[in-house]
Coordinates of C-alpha atoms in Angstrom, one line a residue:
M1 CA 8.5 -8.5 8.4
M2 CA 5.8 -10.0 10.5
T3 CA 2.9 -12.1 9.3
R4 CA 1.5 -15.6 9.7
E5 CA 3.5 -17.9 7.5
V6 CA 2.0 -21.3 6.6
R7 CA 4.8 -23.9 7.2
P8 CA 4.8 -27.7 6.7
A9 CA 3.5 -29.6 9.7
D10 CA 6.8 -31.5 9.9
G11 CA 8.9 -28.4 9.9
G12 CA 10.7 -29.4 6.7
Y13 CA 11.6 -27.5 3.6
A14 CA 8.8 -25.5 2.0
P15 CA 9.2 -24.9 -1.8
S16 CA 7.0 -21.8 -1.7
V17 CA 6.4 -18.9 0.7
I18 CA 2.8 -18.9 1.9
I19 CA 1.4 -16.2 4.1
Q20 CA -2.0 -15.8 5.7
G21 CA -3.6 -12.6 6.9
R22 CA -2.1 -9.1 6.8
L23 CA 1.7 -8.5 6.3
Y24 CA 3.5 -5.9 8.5
H25 CA 7.0 -4.3 8.2
R26 CA 8.2 -3.1 11.6
V27 CA 11.2 -1.3 12.8
G28 CA 12.6 -1.3 16.4
P29 CA 15.1 0.8 18.3
L30 CA 18.7 1.2 17.1
Q31 CA 20.1 -0.5 20.2
A32 CA 19.1 -3.8 21.9
R33 CA 17.9 -3.8 25.5
E34 CA 20.4 -4.8 28.1
G35 CA 20.9 -8.5 28.1
E36 CA 19.2 -9.0 24.7
R37 CA 20.9 -10.2 21.5
P38 CA 21.0 -7.6 18.7
S39 CA 18.8 -8.4 15.7
F40 CA 17.6 -7.0 12.4
A41 CA 18.7 -3.3 12.0
Q42 CA 20.5 -3.4 15.3
I43 CA 23.1 -5.6 13.8
Y44 CA 24.2 -2.8 11.5
V45 CA 24.6 -0.3 14.4
N46 CA 25.6 -2.5 17.3
D47 CA 29.2 -1.7 16.9
P48 CA 29.8 0.9 14.2
D49 CA 33.6 1.1 15.0
C50 CA 34.1 -2.7 15.0
D51 CA 37.7 -3.4 14.0
D52 CA 37.1 -7.0 13.1
P53 CA 34.8 -7.3 10.0
A54 CA 35.0 -11.1 10.3
A55 CA 33.5 -11.0 13.8
E56 CA 30.7 -8.7 12.7
A57 CA 30.0 -10.9 9.6
A58 CA 29.9 -14.0 11.9
L59 CA 27.3 -12.2 14.0
R60 CA 25.1 -11.6 11.0
L61 CA 25.6 -15.1 9.7
G62 CA 24.3 -16.4 13.0
H63 CA 20.9 -14.9 12.1
V64 CA 20.8 -16.7 8.7
P65 CA 18.8 -20.0 8.7
L66 CA 21.2 -22.3 6.8
P67 CA 20.1 -25.7 5.5
R68 CA 21.1 -28.6 7.7
G69 CA 23.5 -30.0 5.1
T70 CA 25.6 -26.8 4.7
R71 CA 29.2 -27.7 4.5
E72 CA 32.1 -25.7 6.1
P73 CA 33.5 -24.5 2.7
E74 CA 30.0 -23.1 1.8
R75 CA 29.7 -21.5 5.2
A76 CA 33.2 -19.9 4.8
R77 CA 32.2 -18.5 1.4
L78 CA 29.0 -17.0 2.9
L79 CA 31.1 -15.4 5.6
T80 CA 33.4 -13.9 3.0
L81 CA 30.4 -12.6 1.1
L82 CA 28.9 -11.0 4.2
E83 CA 32.2 -9.2 4.9
Q84 CA 32.1 -7.8 1.4
L85 CA 28.5 -6.9 1.6
Q86 CA 28.8 -5.0 4.9
V87 CA 31.6 -2.9 3.4
L88 CA 29.5 -2.2 0.3
L89 CA 26.3 -1.3 2.1
R90 CA 28.1 1.2 4.4
Q91 CA 29.5 2.8 1.2
V92 CA 26.3 3.0 -0.9
N93 CA 23.2 2.5 1.2
P94 CA 21.9 5.7 2.7
Y95 CA 19.7 4.0 5.3
V96 CA 22.6 1.9 6.7
Q97 CA 24.8 5.0 6.8
D98 CA 22.0 7.0 8.6
F99 CA 21.3 4.3 11.1
I100 CA 24.9 4.0 12.1
H101 CA 25.3 7.8 12.3
A102 CA 22.1 8.0 14.5
A103 CA 23.6 5.4 16.9
E104 CA 26.8 7.5 17.2
L105 CA 25.1 10.7 18.2
P106 CA 25.4 11.7 21.9
E107 CA 22.5 10.6 24.1
E108 CA 21.5 14.2 25.0
E109 CA 21.4 15.2 21.3
V110 CA 19.1 12.4 20.5
Q111 CA 16.7 13.3 23.3
Q112 CA 16.5 16.9 22.2
Q113 CA 15.5 16.3 18.7
R114 CA 13.3 13.8 16.8
L115 CA 14.9 11.9 13.9
V116 CA 12.4 10.7 11.3
V117 CA 12.5 9.1 7.9
S118 CA 9.8 11.2 6.2
A119 CA 7.3 9.4 4.0
D120 CA 7.4 12.3 1.6
A121 CA 11.2 12.7 1.4
R122 CA 11.2 16.2 3.0
P123 CA 8.9 17.8 0.4
A124 CA 9.9 21.2 -0.7
D125 CA 6.5 22.8 0.2
Q126 CA 6.9 21.9 3.9
H127 CA 7.5 24.6 6.4
P128 CA 11.3 24.8 7.1
R129 CA 10.7 24.5 10.8
R130 CA 9.0 21.1 10.3
Y131 CA 11.7 19.2 8.5
N132 CA 15.3 20.2 8.7
R133 CA 18.1 18.3 7.0
A134 CA 20.2 16.7 9.8
E135 CA 23.9 17.1 9.6
G136 CA 25.6 13.9 8.4
F137 CA 22.3 12.3 7.3
R138 CA 21.1 11.5 3.8
E139 CA 17.6 10.2 4.3
V140 CA 16.9 11.2 7.9
A141 CA 15.5 14.6 8.8
V142 CA 15.0 16.4 12.2
L143 CA 11.4 17.1 13.0
M144 CA 11.0 20.4 14.8
D145 CA 8.1 21.6 17.0
E146 CA 5.5 19.2 15.6
E147 CA 4.4 15.6 15.9
P148 CA 5.3 13.3 13.0
V149 CA 2.5 12.2 10.7
H150 CA 1.5 8.6 11.0
Q151 CA 3.4 7.6 7.8
D152 CA 6.8 8.9 9.2
I153 CA 9.3 6.4 10.7
V154 CA 10.7 7.7 14.0
L155 CA 14.2 6.5 14.8
R156 CA 14.7 5.6 18.5
R157 CA 18.0 5.0 20.2
R158 CA 16.5 2.6 22.8
A159 CA 13.1 1.2 23.5
D160 CA 11.0 3.5 25.7
A161 CA 9.9 2.3 29.1
E162 CA 6.4 3.0 27.9
G163 CA 5.0 2.5 24.5
P164 CA 5.4 -0.2 21.8
F165 CA 8.8 -1.8 21.2
L166 CA 8.2 -2.0 17.4
Q167 CA 6.8 0.6 15.1
T168 CA 4.8 -0.5 12.0
V169 CA 6.1 0.9 8.7
N170 CA 3.1 2.3 6.8
E171 CA 2.4 0.4 3.5
T172 CA 2.5 3.8 1.6
H173 CA 6.0 4.8 2.9
R174 CA 8.6 5.2 0.2
A175 CA 11.1 3.1 2.2
F176 CA 8.7 0.2 2.8
E177 CA 10.8 -2.0 0.5
A178 CA 14.3 -0.5 0.9
L179 CA 14.3 -1.0 4.7
H180 CA 13.5 -4.7 4.4
F181 CA 15.0 -5.9 1.1
V182 CA 18.4 -4.4 1.7
L183 CA 20.2 -6.8 -0.6
L184 CA 17.7 -6.4 -3.5
L185 CA 17.8 -2.6 -3.1
P186 CA 21.4 -1.9 -2.0
F187 CA 21.2 1.8 -2.9
G188 CA 18.1 2.4 -0.8
T189 CA 16.0 3.1 -3.9
D190 CA 12.6 4.6 -3.1
G191 CA 9.6 2.4 -3.8
W192 CA 6.0 3.2 -4.6
Q193 CA 4.3 6.2 -2.9
P194 CA 0.9 7.7 -3.3
D195 CA 2.1 10.7 -5.3
L196 CA 4.1 8.6 -7.9
R197 CA 3.2 9.7 -11.4
Q198 CA 3.6 8.2 -14.9
A199 CA 6.6 9.4 -16.9
V200 CA 4.5 10.2 -20.0
A201 CA 1.3 12.2 -20.2
N202 CA -1.7 10.7 -21.9
G203 CA -3.4 12.1 -25.0
R204 CA -5.1 14.9 -23.1
G205 CA -1.9 16.0 -21.6
D206 CA -2.6 14.7 -18.1
V207 CA 0.0 12.9 -16.1
R208 CA -1.8 10.2 -14.2
G209 CA -0.9 8.6 -11.0
V210 CA 0.6 5.1 -10.8
S211 CA -1.4 2.6 -8.7
L212 CA 0.4 0.0 -6.6
M213 CA -0.8 -2.7 -8.9
Q214 CA 0.7 -0.9 -11.9
Y215 CA 3.9 -0.3 -10.1
Y216 CA 4.5 -4.0 -9.3
A217 CA 3.4 -5.0 -12.8
H218 CA 6.2 -2.8 -14.1
R219 CA 8.7 -4.1 -11.5
L220 CA 8.0 -7.8 -12.2
Q221 CA 8.3 -7.5 -16.0
L222 CA 11.5 -9.1 -17.3
R223 CA 13.1 -6.9 -19.9
P224 CA 16.0 -7.9 -22.2
D225 CA 19.3 -6.1 -21.7
L226 CA 18.2 -4.6 -18.4
D227 CA 19.2 -5.5 -14.8
D228 CA 17.5 -8.8 -13.9
S229 CA 19.0 -9.3 -10.4
L230 CA 15.6 -9.2 -8.8
F231 CA 14.6 -12.4 -10.7
R232 CA 17.8 -14.1 -9.7
A233 CA 17.2 -13.8 -6.0
G234 CA 15.7 -17.2 -5.5
R235 CA 13.6 -17.5 -2.4
L236 CA 14.2 -13.8 -1.6
F237 CA 12.4 -13.1 -4.9
Q238 CA 9.5 -15.3 -3.8
E239 CA 9.3 -13.3 -0.6
Y240 CA 9.3 -10.1 -2.6
V241 CA 6.4 -11.3 -4.7
C242 CA 4.4 -12.4 -1.7
M243 CA 5.0 -9.0 -0.1
A244 CA 3.9 -7.3 -3.3
F245 CA 0.7 -9.3 -3.5
A246 CA -0.2 -8.8 0.2
R247 CA 0.6 -5.0 -0.1
V248 CA -1.7 -4.6 -3.1
E249 CA -4.4 -6.6 -1.4
T250 CA -4.1 -4.4 1.7
Q251 CA -4.5 -1.3 -0.4
R252 CA -7.6 -2.6 -2.1
L253 CA -9.2 -3.5 1.2
L254 CA -8.4 -0.1 2.6
Y255 CA -9.9 1.6 -0.5
L256 CA -13.1 -0.5 -0.1
A257 CA -13.3 0.3 3.6
R258 CA -13.0 4.0 2.9
N259 CA -15.5 4.1 0.0
Q260 CA -18.4 2.1 1.3
A261 CA -20.9 4.9 0.3
G262 CA -19.8 4.8 -3.3
L263 CA -20.2 1.0 -3.3
R264 CA -23.8 1.4 -2.1
A265 CA -22.9 -0.7 0.9
E266 CA -26.1 0.5 2.7
L267 CA -28.2 -1.7 0.4
Y268 CA -26.1 -4.7 1.4
Q269 CA -26.4 -3.6 5.0
R270 CA -30.2 -3.8 4.9
L271 CA -30.0 -7.3 3.4
Q272 CA -27.5 -8.2 6.1
D273 CA -29.7 -7.0 8.9
A274 CA -32.4 -9.4 7.7
L275 CA -30.1 -12.4 7.8
P276 CA -29.6 -14.3 11.1
G277 CA -26.6 -16.2 12.5
D278 CA -24.2 -17.9 10.1
A279 CA -25.6 -16.3 7.0
E280 CA -25.0 -12.9 8.4
R281 CA -21.4 -13.7 9.3
E282 CA -20.8 -15.3 5.9
L283 CA -22.0 -12.2 4.1
A284 CA -19.9 -9.9 6.3
G285 CA -16.8 -11.9 5.8
G286 CA -16.2 -12.9 9.4
D287 CA -17.3 -12.6 13.0
R288 CA -19.2 -9.5 14.0
V289 CA -16.3 -7.7 15.6
G290 CA -15.4 -4.0 14.9
Q291 CA -16.6 -2.1 12.0
R292 CA -18.4 -4.1 9.3
V293 CA -17.1 -3.7 5.7
I294 CA -19.1 -5.0 2.7
L295 CA -16.9 -6.4 -0.1
P296 CA -18.3 -6.2 -3.6
A297 CA -18.6 -9.3 -5.8
S298 CA -15.7 -8.0 -7.9
F299 CA -13.3 -8.4 -5.0
T300 CA -11.5 -11.7 -5.7
G301 CA -11.6 -14.1 -2.8
G302 CA -14.4 -12.3 -1.0
P303 CA -17.6 -14.1 0.2
R304 CA -19.8 -12.5 -2.5
Y305 CA -17.2 -13.4 -5.2
Y306 CA -17.6 -17.1 -4.3
Q307 CA -21.4 -16.8 -4.1
R308 CA -21.5 -15.3 -7.6
R309 CA -19.4 -18.2 -8.9

């Protein structure tokens, strides 16, 4: 996850997770470059046949920012938990299994086919030549003859000589949460996606879609006698909530950007053209760079929202 996190000036403990700007989830190649230390998903596939689980757990523990006062018994307990977790995840998490399997494929086989995590979970109405179930994979498919759509996640063995090192995971991808919050979603459960529908039809018999806001309102509701592990995750739960808020905010901004005509933005545009200098930038919500988007007064936190207040 990449964003601008607001940290204390003295570098000390922060009781809350505070982010500023847009939030990105990104995925890199399965193997680190020569001379680089494996990180993130590469830790799970760096040595799939490792005979020493303790050594592999120690590698992962080296990426965990522990408090300064962590004692050796606590560190040993964490090491034991990591050993147990890595065994559990390889047994039940389909993404961990697929990443390891992809790293074990022969180099020539990887070059001849494109492995993707489809945003639509290989929909049944797709042409069979487009998505084929790859042997030994659960969530990964082989893309044939065509370019992946921009929501798909393409698995790469190594970073290409040309092109970006990291690929951004689209906010609407079903694996947006599962690929980052591996401990909160150990079974790789799908998250929100645009075609998600309500379980019960309304009075007119229509099955309506579920918005991202509704999805997180449901996820963050504490219910008696149901699994509450999400709410027991401490600072990881705080990070999840911050991610949820930023994701909803991004979707709202994208909707407004794509529906300017319906918001009668051209009326604001004429007013904006008549305003000089600082007033124009204030109404536009920033410097005059790129495409200008008018935010309605109903958008919480926008310039016109504060002007109305």
